[in-house]
Short mmCIF file of C-alpha atoms in Angstrom, two decimals:
data_model
loop_
_atom_site.label_atom_id
_atom_site.label_comp_id
_atom_site.label_asym_id
_atom_site.label_seq_id
_atom_site.Cartn_x
_atom_site.Cartn_y
_atom_site.Cartn_z
CA MET A 1 -9.87 30.50 18.98
CA VAL A 2 -6.24 29.36 19.04
CA PHE A 3 -7.25 26.46 21.28
CA SER A 4 -10.02 25.38 18.85
CA VAL A 5 -7.66 25.43 15.88
CA SER A 6 -5.09 23.48 17.87
CA LEU A 7 -7.71 20.92 18.92
CA PHE A 8 -8.89 20.47 15.34
CA ALA A 9 -5.33 20.07 14.12
CA SER A 10 -4.65 17.41 16.73
CA LEU A 11 -7.85 15.50 15.95
CA ALA A 12 -7.62 15.78 12.15
CA PRO A 13 -5.29 12.79 11.66
CA TYR A 14 -7.62 10.58 13.70
CA VAL A 15 -10.71 11.77 11.80
CA VAL A 16 -9.01 11.21 8.45
CA SER A 17 -7.79 7.78 9.57
CA ALA A 18 -11.27 6.79 10.75
CA LEU A 19 -12.78 7.95 7.45
CA LEU A 20 -10.20 6.02 5.42
CA LEU A 21 -10.79 2.95 7.58
CA PHE A 22 -14.54 3.22 6.97
CA LEU A 23 -14.01 3.51 3.22
CA LEU A 24 -11.62 0.55 3.25
CA ILE A 25 -14.10 -1.59 5.20
CA GLU A 26 -16.88 -0.57 2.78
CA GLN A 27 -14.82 -1.63 -0.25
CA LEU A 28 -13.74 -4.89 1.38
CA SER A 29 -17.35 -5.64 2.35
CA TYR A 30 -18.45 -5.05 -1.24
CA LEU A 31 -15.69 -7.28 -2.63
CA GLY A 32 -16.43 -9.97 -0.05
CA LYS A 33 -20.09 -10.08 -1.11
CA LYS A 34 -19.27 -9.82 -4.81
CA ARG A 35 -16.74 -12.66 -4.75
CA HIS A 36 -16.29 -13.99 -8.30
CA LEU A 37 -19.34 -12.28 -9.84
CA PRO A 38 -18.82 -9.90 -12.79
CA GLY A 39 -18.97 -6.26 -11.74
CA PRO A 40 -16.76 -3.25 -10.94
CA PHE A 41 -13.73 -3.96 -8.74
CA PHE A 42 -14.01 -0.51 -7.14
CA VAL A 43 -17.24 1.40 -6.40
CA PRO A 44 -17.61 5.08 -5.42
CA PRO A 45 -17.81 5.44 -1.63
CA VAL A 46 -21.19 5.58 0.15
CA ILE A 47 -23.41 6.45 -2.83
CA GLY A 48 -21.98 3.76 -5.09
CA ASN A 49 -23.15 4.18 -8.69
CA ALA A 50 -26.35 6.05 -7.78
CA VAL A 51 -25.37 9.14 -9.79
CA SER A 52 -24.96 7.05 -12.95
CA LEU A 53 -28.36 5.46 -12.30
CA VAL A 54 -30.15 8.81 -11.86
CA LEU A 55 -28.42 10.56 -14.80
CA ASP A 56 -28.88 7.74 -17.33
CA PRO A 57 -30.85 4.76 -15.99
CA THR A 58 -31.06 3.11 -19.42
CA SER A 59 -27.29 2.95 -19.85
CA TYR A 60 -26.84 1.89 -16.22
CA TRP A 61 -29.14 -1.14 -16.48
CA ASP A 62 -27.91 -2.03 -19.98
CA LYS A 63 -24.37 -2.14 -18.63
CA LEU A 64 -25.38 -4.43 -15.75
CA SER A 65 -27.18 -6.72 -18.20
CA ALA A 66 -24.20 -6.84 -20.55
CA THR A 67 -21.87 -7.51 -17.62
CA ALA A 68 -24.07 -10.40 -16.45
CA GLY A 69 -23.93 -12.02 -19.90
CA THR A 70 -25.37 -15.47 -20.48
CA SER A 71 -22.97 -17.05 -18.02
CA PRO A 72 -23.21 -16.68 -15.08
CA GLY A 73 -26.30 -14.57 -15.93
CA LEU A 74 -25.88 -12.20 -13.01
CA SER A 75 -23.68 -9.25 -12.05
CA ALA A 76 -22.89 -7.19 -8.95
CA ASN A 77 -22.99 -3.48 -8.19
CA TYR A 78 -23.42 -1.01 -5.32
CA LEU A 79 -26.11 1.66 -4.69
CA ILE A 80 -26.23 4.02 -1.69
CA GLY A 81 -24.83 1.61 0.86
CA LYS A 82 -26.62 -1.40 -0.67
CA PHE A 83 -24.98 -4.34 -2.39
CA ILE A 84 -27.09 -5.25 -5.43
CA ILE A 85 -27.26 -8.15 -7.87
CA TYR A 86 -28.72 -7.92 -11.38
CA ILE A 87 -30.18 -11.22 -12.63
CA ARG A 88 -30.39 -11.70 -16.39
CA ASP A 89 -30.97 -15.47 -16.53
CA THR A 90 -34.66 -16.50 -16.48
CA GLU A 91 -34.22 -19.64 -14.36
CA LEU A 92 -32.24 -17.72 -11.76
CA SER A 93 -35.00 -15.09 -11.72
CA HIS A 94 -37.52 -17.85 -11.04
CA GLN A 95 -35.56 -18.81 -7.95
CA ILE A 96 -36.23 -15.33 -6.59
CA PHE A 97 -39.93 -15.26 -7.53
CA SER A 98 -40.46 -18.78 -6.14
CA ASN A 99 -38.92 -17.94 -2.78
CA VAL A 100 -40.89 -14.83 -1.86
CA ARG A 101 -41.55 -15.49 1.81
CA VAL A 102 -40.72 -14.08 5.22
CA ASP A 103 -37.38 -15.91 5.42
CA GLY A 104 -36.56 -15.67 1.69
CA PHE A 105 -37.05 -12.61 -0.49
CA HIS A 106 -39.30 -9.58 0.03
CA PRO A 107 -40.54 -7.60 -3.00
CA LEU A 108 -39.67 -3.91 -2.92
CA GLY A 109 -41.48 -2.41 -5.94
CA HIS A 110 -38.72 0.24 -5.95
CA PRO A 111 -35.13 0.16 -4.60
CA PHE A 112 -36.33 2.45 -1.78
CA GLY A 113 -39.97 1.42 -2.01
CA LYS A 114 -40.83 1.02 1.66
CA GLN A 115 -39.89 4.64 2.28
CA LEU A 116 -42.14 5.69 -0.62
CA PHE A 117 -45.13 3.36 -0.38
CA GLY A 118 -45.52 2.97 3.37
CA ASP A 119 -46.60 -0.09 5.36
CA HIS A 120 -50.03 -0.78 3.84
CA SER A 121 -48.74 -1.82 0.43
CA LEU A 122 -49.75 -5.25 -0.86
CA ILE A 123 -46.12 -5.63 -1.95
CA TYR A 124 -45.02 -6.08 1.67
CA LEU A 125 -47.67 -8.56 2.83
CA PHE A 126 -46.82 -12.24 3.31
CA GLY A 127 -48.33 -15.53 4.37
CA GLU A 128 -51.95 -15.63 5.47
CA ASP A 129 -52.29 -11.81 5.42
CA HIS A 130 -51.27 -11.76 1.77
CA LYS A 131 -53.52 -14.70 0.85
CA SER A 132 -56.48 -13.12 2.66
CA VAL A 133 -56.09 -9.76 0.93
CA ARG A 134 -55.73 -11.37 -2.52
CA ARG A 135 -58.79 -13.51 -1.84
CA HIS A 136 -60.83 -10.41 -1.02
CA LEU A 137 -59.53 -8.71 -4.17
CA ALA A 138 -61.04 -11.45 -6.35
CA PRO A 139 -64.49 -9.74 -6.66
CA ASN A 140 -62.71 -6.78 -8.27
CA PHE A 141 -61.84 -8.82 -11.37
CA THR A 142 -64.88 -10.99 -12.08
CA PRO A 143 -66.37 -10.89 -15.61
CA LYS A 144 -69.12 -8.57 -14.31
CA ALA A 145 -66.60 -6.19 -12.75
CA LEU A 146 -64.33 -6.21 -15.81
CA SER A 147 -67.34 -5.48 -18.03
CA THR A 148 -68.23 -2.49 -15.84
CA TYR A 149 -64.66 -1.22 -16.06
CA SER A 150 -64.62 -1.75 -19.83
CA ASP A 151 -67.51 0.66 -20.27
CA LEU A 152 -65.79 3.25 -18.08
CA GLN A 153 -62.47 2.78 -19.88
CA GLN A 154 -64.09 3.29 -23.27
CA LEU A 155 -66.00 6.40 -22.23
CA VAL A 156 -62.79 8.02 -21.01
CA MET A 157 -60.90 6.92 -24.14
CA LEU A 158 -63.56 8.28 -26.47
CA ARG A 159 -63.57 11.61 -24.66
CA HIS A 160 -59.79 11.91 -25.01
CA LEU A 161 -59.75 10.71 -28.61
CA LYS A 162 -62.29 13.44 -29.38
CA GLN A 163 -60.01 16.04 -27.74
CA TRP A 164 -57.03 14.75 -29.74
CA GLU A 165 -59.05 14.97 -32.94
CA GLU A 166 -60.05 18.56 -32.26
CA SER A 167 -56.54 19.66 -31.28
CA PHE A 168 -54.09 17.61 -33.33
CA SER A 169 -55.76 15.77 -36.20
CA GLY A 170 -54.81 18.18 -38.98
CA GLY A 171 -51.88 15.95 -39.88
CA THR A 172 -49.50 18.92 -40.23
CA LYS A 173 -48.24 19.38 -36.67
CA PRO A 174 -46.54 16.54 -34.78
CA VAL A 175 -47.58 15.78 -31.20
CA ALA A 176 -45.75 13.80 -28.50
CA MET A 177 -48.17 11.15 -27.29
CA ARG A 178 -46.62 10.65 -23.85
CA ASP A 179 -48.42 13.46 -22.04
CA LEU A 180 -51.69 12.78 -23.88
CA VAL A 181 -51.66 9.09 -23.01
CA ARG A 182 -50.59 9.80 -19.46
CA GLU A 183 -53.58 12.12 -18.94
CA LEU A 184 -55.90 9.56 -20.52
CA ASN A 185 -54.62 6.85 -18.17
CA LEU A 186 -54.78 9.03 -15.08
CA GLU A 187 -58.42 9.86 -15.73
CA THR A 188 -59.13 6.20 -16.53
CA SER A 189 -57.54 5.03 -13.27
CA GLN A 190 -59.44 7.61 -11.23
CA THR A 191 -62.74 6.77 -12.92
CA VAL A 192 -62.39 2.98 -12.81
CA PHE A 193 -60.94 2.72 -9.31
CA VAL A 194 -62.89 5.33 -7.33
CA GLY A 195 -65.31 6.81 -9.90
CA PRO A 196 -67.97 8.93 -8.17
CA TYR A 197 -65.97 9.60 -5.01
CA LEU A 198 -63.55 12.15 -6.50
CA ASP A 199 -64.84 15.63 -7.30
CA LYS A 200 -63.17 17.99 -9.78
CA GLU A 201 -60.99 19.65 -7.14
CA ALA A 202 -59.86 16.29 -5.75
CA ARG A 203 -58.97 15.07 -9.26
CA SER A 204 -56.82 18.14 -9.84
CA ALA A 205 -54.97 17.68 -6.54
CA PHE A 206 -54.63 14.00 -7.37
CA ARG A 207 -52.91 14.84 -10.66
CA THR A 208 -50.48 17.23 -8.97
CA ASP A 209 -49.55 14.74 -6.26
CA TYR A 210 -49.08 11.91 -8.74
CA ASN A 211 -46.73 14.06 -10.82
CA LEU A 212 -44.66 14.75 -7.70
CA PHE A 213 -44.56 11.04 -6.95
CA ASN A 214 -43.34 10.26 -10.49
CA VAL A 215 -40.53 12.80 -10.30
CA GLY A 216 -39.46 11.71 -6.82
CA SER A 217 -39.41 8.02 -7.70
CA MET A 218 -36.62 8.76 -10.20
CA ALA A 219 -34.57 10.96 -7.83
CA LEU A 220 -31.88 10.25 -5.25
CA PRO A 221 -33.54 9.04 -2.00
CA ILE A 222 -32.74 12.17 0.01
CA ASN A 223 -35.57 12.52 2.50
CA LEU A 224 -35.02 16.18 3.39
CA PRO A 225 -37.36 19.16 2.84
CA GLY A 226 -37.19 20.54 -0.68
CA PHE A 227 -35.81 17.39 -2.29
CA ALA A 228 -37.85 15.52 -4.91
CA PHE A 229 -37.85 12.25 -2.93
CA SER A 230 -39.25 14.00 0.15
CA LYS A 231 -41.95 15.67 -1.97
CA ALA A 232 -42.82 12.25 -3.42
CA ARG A 233 -43.28 10.78 0.06
CA ARG A 234 -45.60 13.62 1.03
CA ALA A 235 -47.50 13.20 -2.25
CA VAL A 236 -48.04 9.49 -1.56
CA MET A 237 -49.42 10.34 1.89
CA ASN A 238 -51.83 12.83 0.29
CA LEU A 239 -52.92 10.30 -2.33
CA GLU A 240 -53.47 7.56 0.25
CA GLU A 241 -55.45 9.99 2.42
CA THR A 242 -57.70 10.79 -0.56
CA LEU A 243 -58.14 7.10 -1.39
CA THR A 244 -58.88 6.33 2.27
CA SER A 245 -61.74 8.81 2.15
CA CYS A 246 -63.05 7.15 -1.04
CA ALA A 247 -63.02 3.75 0.69
CA GLY A 248 -65.14 5.08 3.55
CA LYS A 249 -67.66 6.67 1.19
CA SER A 250 -67.93 3.47 -0.84
CA LYS A 251 -68.49 1.33 2.26
CA THR A 252 -71.34 3.62 3.32
CA ARG A 253 -72.94 3.44 -0.14
CA MET A 254 -72.55 -0.35 -0.43
CA ALA A 255 -74.05 -0.81 3.05
CA LYS A 256 -77.21 0.85 1.70
CA GLY A 257 -77.51 -1.91 -0.90
CA GLU A 258 -76.62 0.17 -3.96
CA GLU A 259 -75.06 -1.39 -7.07
CA PRO A 260 -71.27 -1.23 -7.57
CA THR A 261 -70.16 1.25 -10.24
CA CYS A 262 -66.36 1.12 -9.90
CA LEU A 263 -63.57 -1.05 -8.51
CA ILE A 264 -63.71 0.21 -4.92
CA ASP A 265 -67.46 -0.51 -4.91
CA PHE A 266 -67.00 -4.16 -5.93
CA TRP A 267 -64.32 -4.49 -3.24
CA MET A 268 -66.36 -2.84 -0.49
CA HIS A 269 -69.53 -4.66 -1.55
CA ALA A 270 -67.83 -8.00 -0.83
CA ILE A 271 -66.42 -6.78 2.50
CA VAL A 272 -69.76 -5.36 3.66
CA ALA A 273 -71.52 -8.58 2.67
CA GLU A 274 -69.03 -10.65 4.67
CA ILE A 275 -69.45 -8.49 7.78
CA GLU A 276 -73.25 -8.51 7.48
CA SER A 277 -73.20 -12.31 7.32
CA GLY A 278 -71.76 -12.35 10.83
CA ASN A 279 -68.07 -12.81 10.03
CA PRO A 280 -65.37 -10.58 11.53
CA PRO A 281 -63.99 -7.86 9.24
CA PRO A 282 -61.29 -9.24 6.92
CA VAL A 283 -57.69 -8.33 7.68
CA HIS A 284 -56.53 -5.03 6.16
CA SER A 285 -60.11 -3.93 5.47
CA GLU A 286 -59.85 -0.70 7.46
CA ASP A 287 -60.28 2.43 5.35
CA GLU A 288 -56.63 3.44 5.81
CA ALA A 289 -55.37 0.01 4.75
CA ILE A 290 -57.69 0.04 1.72
CA GLY A 291 -56.31 3.48 0.78
CA GLY A 292 -52.77 2.11 0.78
CA LEU A 293 -53.75 -0.91 -1.29
CA LEU A 294 -55.61 1.31 -3.77
CA PHE A 295 -52.44 3.31 -4.28
CA ASP A 296 -50.75 0.04 -5.31
CA PHE A 297 -53.38 -0.36 -8.03
CA LEU A 298 -52.87 3.22 -9.15
CA PHE A 299 -49.09 2.85 -9.31
CA ALA A 300 -49.33 -0.46 -11.19
CA ALA A 301 -52.01 0.66 -13.64
CA GLN A 302 -51.07 4.25 -14.36
CA ASP A 303 -47.43 4.14 -15.41
CA ALA A 304 -47.45 0.60 -16.77
CA SER A 305 -50.41 1.32 -19.04
CA THR A 306 -48.89 4.59 -20.24
CA SER A 307 -45.77 2.68 -21.26
CA SER A 308 -47.72 -0.05 -23.07
CA LEU A 309 -50.01 2.35 -24.96
CA LEU A 310 -47.05 4.38 -26.20
CA TRP A 311 -45.16 1.32 -27.42
CA ALA A 312 -48.36 0.02 -29.04
CA VAL A 313 -48.62 3.18 -31.13
CA ALA A 314 -44.93 2.97 -32.01
CA PHE A 315 -45.05 -0.68 -33.09
CA LEU A 316 -48.34 -0.39 -34.97
CA GLU A 317 -46.89 2.51 -36.96
CA SER A 318 -43.61 0.71 -37.70
CA ASN A 319 -45.37 -2.56 -38.61
CA PRO A 320 -48.06 -1.58 -41.17
CA GLU A 321 -49.01 -5.21 -41.84
CA VAL A 322 -49.84 -5.63 -38.13
CA LEU A 323 -51.84 -2.39 -38.10
CA SER A 324 -53.75 -3.51 -41.19
CA LYS A 325 -54.67 -6.85 -39.56
CA VAL A 326 -55.84 -5.09 -36.39
CA ARG A 327 -58.08 -2.76 -38.39
CA GLU A 328 -59.45 -5.64 -40.49
CA GLU A 329 -60.35 -7.61 -37.37
CA VAL A 330 -61.86 -4.68 -35.47
CA VAL A 331 -64.05 -3.39 -38.32
CA LYS A 332 -65.75 -6.81 -38.59
CA ILE A 333 -66.68 -6.59 -34.91
CA TRP A 334 -67.09 -2.91 -34.06
CA THR A 335 -66.92 0.52 -35.72
CA PRO A 336 -66.81 4.00 -34.18
CA GLU A 337 -69.84 4.94 -36.30
CA SER A 338 -71.97 2.30 -34.55
CA GLY A 339 -72.59 4.67 -31.65
CA LYS A 340 -72.16 1.77 -29.24
CA LEU A 341 -69.46 0.66 -26.85
CA ILE A 342 -67.49 -2.52 -27.39
CA THR A 343 -69.19 -5.31 -25.43
CA ALA A 344 -67.41 -8.02 -23.42
CA ASP A 345 -68.28 -10.58 -26.10
CA GLN A 346 -66.92 -8.35 -28.87
CA LEU A 347 -63.75 -7.74 -26.87
CA ALA A 348 -63.28 -11.51 -26.57
CA GLU A 349 -63.59 -11.84 -30.37
CA MET A 350 -60.64 -9.49 -30.97
CA LYS A 351 -58.10 -12.30 -30.73
CA TYR A 352 -55.45 -10.84 -33.03
CA THR A 353 -55.71 -7.42 -31.39
CA ARG A 354 -55.20 -9.14 -28.02
CA ALA A 355 -52.18 -10.99 -29.44
CA VAL A 356 -50.76 -7.58 -30.42
CA ALA A 357 -51.30 -6.37 -26.86
CA ARG A 358 -49.53 -9.41 -25.42
CA GLU A 359 -46.62 -8.95 -27.83
CA VAL A 360 -46.30 -5.26 -26.88
CA VAL A 361 -46.05 -6.30 -23.23
CA ARG A 362 -43.49 -9.01 -24.04
CA TYR A 363 -41.36 -6.86 -26.32
CA ARG A 364 -41.41 -3.85 -24.00
CA PRO A 365 -42.42 -4.94 -20.48
CA PRO A 366 -43.30 -1.67 -18.68
CA ALA A 367 -41.53 -2.56 -15.43
CA THR A 368 -38.28 -4.07 -16.67
CA MET A 369 -37.15 -5.35 -13.26
CA VAL A 370 -38.80 -6.42 -10.01
CA PRO A 371 -36.50 -5.60 -7.07
CA HIS A 372 -36.45 -7.87 -4.00
CA ILE A 373 -34.39 -7.89 -0.83
CA ALA A 374 -32.84 -11.04 0.62
CA THR A 375 -33.85 -11.53 4.27
CA ASN A 376 -31.35 -14.38 4.70
CA ASP A 377 -28.34 -15.82 2.90
CA PHE A 378 -29.68 -17.66 -0.15
CA PRO A 379 -27.76 -20.25 -2.23
CA LEU A 380 -28.61 -19.11 -5.77
CA THR A 381 -26.15 -21.37 -7.61
CA GLU A 382 -23.71 -24.09 -6.60
CA SER A 383 -20.93 -21.52 -6.49
CA TYR A 384 -22.69 -18.37 -5.24
CA THR A 385 -24.82 -17.53 -2.19
CA ILE A 386 -26.68 -14.21 -2.12
CA PRO A 387 -25.77 -12.44 1.14
CA LYS A 388 -28.51 -11.32 3.52
CA GLY A 389 -29.59 -7.72 2.87
CA THR A 390 -28.74 -7.81 -0.85
CA ILE A 391 -31.17 -6.11 -3.22
CA VAL A 392 -31.68 -8.37 -6.24
CA PHE A 393 -33.10 -7.24 -9.58
CA PRO A 394 -34.60 -10.12 -11.61
CA SER A 395 -34.83 -8.76 -15.15
CA VAL A 396 -38.26 -9.26 -16.73
CA PHE A 397 -36.95 -7.47 -19.81
CA ASP A 398 -34.09 -9.90 -20.42
CA SER A 399 -36.36 -12.90 -19.86
CA SER A 400 -38.65 -11.61 -22.61
CA PHE A 401 -35.85 -12.16 -25.13
CA GLN A 402 -34.99 -15.68 -24.02
CA GLY A 403 -36.63 -18.83 -25.36
CA PHE A 404 -39.16 -17.26 -27.73
CA THR A 405 -38.91 -17.88 -31.48
CA GLU A 406 -36.95 -15.00 -33.02
CA PRO A 407 -37.34 -13.02 -29.78
CA ASN A 408 -35.95 -9.79 -31.26
CA ARG A 409 -38.76 -9.67 -33.82
CA PHE A 410 -42.10 -7.98 -33.07
CA ASP A 411 -44.41 -10.85 -33.94
CA PRO A 412 -47.98 -10.98 -32.50
CA ASP A 413 -48.61 -14.31 -34.24
CA ARG A 414 -46.44 -16.00 -31.62
CA PHE A 415 -49.52 -15.73 -29.37
CA SER A 416 -51.88 -17.31 -31.92
CA GLU A 417 -53.84 -20.45 -31.10
CA THR A 418 -51.53 -22.33 -33.46
CA ARG A 419 -48.18 -21.33 -31.96
CA GLN A 420 -49.20 -20.59 -28.34
CA GLU A 421 -45.78 -19.31 -27.34
CA ASP A 422 -47.35 -17.80 -24.23
CA GLN A 423 -47.70 -21.42 -23.04
CA VAL A 424 -44.62 -22.95 -24.67
CA PHE A 425 -42.37 -20.24 -23.20
CA LYS A 426 -44.55 -19.45 -20.21
CA ARG A 427 -41.57 -19.24 -17.85
CA ASN A 428 -40.06 -16.46 -19.96
CA TYR A 429 -43.23 -14.35 -20.05
CA LEU A 430 -42.75 -12.53 -16.76
CA ALA A 431 -44.19 -9.09 -17.50
CA PHE A 432 -46.98 -9.69 -14.97
CA GLY A 433 -44.72 -11.41 -12.47
CA TRP A 434 -44.77 -14.99 -11.24
CA GLY A 435 -45.95 -16.91 -8.22
CA ALA A 436 -47.79 -15.58 -5.18
CA HIS A 437 -47.18 -11.92 -6.03
CA GLN A 438 -48.24 -12.13 -9.68
CA CYS A 439 -50.20 -9.07 -10.85
CA VAL A 440 -53.86 -9.38 -9.79
CA GLY A 441 -55.01 -6.91 -12.45
CA GLN A 442 -53.41 -8.36 -15.58
CA ARG A 443 -56.75 -9.07 -17.32
CA TYR A 444 -57.80 -5.47 -16.69
CA ALA A 445 -54.46 -4.21 -18.04
CA LEU A 446 -54.65 -6.30 -21.21
CA ASN A 447 -58.27 -5.28 -21.80
CA HIS A 448 -57.20 -1.64 -21.51
CA LEU A 449 -54.52 -2.12 -24.15
CA VAL A 450 -56.83 -4.06 -26.50
CA LEU A 451 -59.55 -1.40 -26.23
CA PHE A 452 -57.07 1.38 -26.92
CA ASN A 453 -55.54 -0.42 -29.92
CA ALA A 454 -59.02 -1.00 -31.38
CA MET A 455 -60.34 2.53 -30.83
CA PHE A 456 -57.18 4.48 -31.64
CA SER A 457 -56.37 2.58 -34.83
CA SER A 458 -60.00 2.88 -35.98
CA SER A 459 -60.17 6.62 -35.30
CA PHE A 460 -56.81 7.85 -36.58
CA ASP A 461 -54.20 7.49 -39.25
CA PHE A 462 -50.84 8.20 -37.65
CA LYS A 463 -47.30 8.68 -38.91
CA ARG A 464 -44.24 8.80 -36.72
CA LEU A 465 -41.93 11.81 -36.79
CA ARG A 466 -38.69 9.88 -37.13
CA SER A 467 -35.55 11.13 -35.41
CA ASP A 468 -32.24 9.57 -34.37
CA GLY A 469 -32.81 7.32 -31.38
CA CYS A 470 -36.56 7.97 -31.25
CA ASP A 471 -37.18 4.32 -30.26
CA ASP A 472 -34.44 4.25 -27.64
CA ILE A 473 -35.70 3.30 -24.18
CA ILE A 474 -35.94 5.86 -21.40
CA TYR A 475 -37.25 5.39 -17.86
CA CYS A 476 -40.02 7.71 -16.61
CA PRO A 477 -40.34 5.62 -14.36
CA THR A 478 -41.62 2.80 -16.61
CA ILE A 479 -40.03 2.59 -20.04
CA SER A 480 -41.16 4.65 -23.02
CA PRO A 481 -39.79 5.75 -26.43
CA LYS A 482 -37.18 8.47 -26.12
CA ASP A 483 -39.12 10.93 -28.29
CA GLY A 484 -42.36 10.47 -26.33
CA CYS A 485 -43.78 8.70 -29.41
CA THR A 486 -44.14 11.82 -31.54
CA VAL A 487 -46.65 11.35 -34.39
CA PHE A 488 -48.72 13.19 -36.98
CA LEU A 489 -52.41 12.45 -36.40
CA SER A 490 -55.14 12.63 -39.01
CA LYS A 491 -58.79 11.72 -38.69
CA ARG A 492 -59.85 8.58 -40.58
CA ILE A 493 -63.60 8.48 -39.81
CA PRO A 494 -66.27 10.97 -40.95
CA THR A 495 -67.87 11.44 -37.55
CA SER A 496 -66.59 10.80 -34.04
CA PRO A 497 -68.51 8.33 -31.88
#
């Protein structure tokens, strides 16, 4: 015992010295990479500013944006052993999006995305593999496929609107829309993506696992049993296993010549047809790979749509003239009392309602940043080169408030045929990404938002329960109103569709 204490005492100075040397090297490495960029001179050892990010992500990212300013338009920080750069300037962001390649930048989807999403994610494919997969995704978003999805989307929406009417439409008790919209979107995603291949028990397990994933994606990346991040990784594995099974069932059904009824069917129908014509199976068409790619769709559609639907309700309520114009347009084309679903042609006629949807996405892009990692040193400006291994965060949110006419004003008319700001300021409209990795499902996403705006505003009168900071942004993990968009609902039609 005496010997052990003596040994520890003799080694302690060396251990302390080694630790201090490590911390010194870490700080010098950070400062060497930071160079002249705005950002903290000193960062907490090892974890960097991760605690600040987890406790209050809104304030953390707002501070990085403010630090970046308009010149140089970027700032530096440090997260769990990773040097990071926040990019506020749109043109600098385009340099990242335009150089997504093996020897340039790799998308992450999440600062620790590869640990969460696994190796089958479309996010991490490049070159010919990426082009091949995107080419084989094309049948999923043809007019015929989108029309099929539209019917499914509406049926789910109508079922949930009916439940909301029965439970909350008295107009006397406020209800937070976040959980309601989230459940609507989860059922929509399940129904549209893998429809008949999930039974009631599988849907329940699906919901539980997706909740675990959501919580873990916002937690510290501690991959140890019992921690939220570890639970999220296990949940993703469960979800991908379920989706893998759905892919196999769909392939079997499509091989029998049956008609596609959901997204996975359109996908597998094209793959089966290609194989039957004598071609080799496309790359990444194995059931397990399809399961991983389907999870990408789920992640992109579920949380992003929840964010957009919540902000749509908030902005329609706070802009009564916009709400009135939406209702005037919709009632000329479709009414809940018609007993019919909105057709593809009718959806195309709702031009102002679509402009509202596009403005919601501009004003509050669901995913405010798109993290990438630099695989090599990259000269971003004449005076600064991004070091290899840096995680960069091009800000879609900041770009949305650059260039546009009165960008801080919620103004759907900017997307009218007269003004066409979506074309004039196309480089600033980055909510769906840019370049080779641009969102493949953006038409589906916008249709979903247009359908919801039309049906919700036709079915309900709604009044916001105002509170201090109710419209402040919080991350969960996409952005939503701080109060969960709490409203009073009252029925505005005599009979539900």
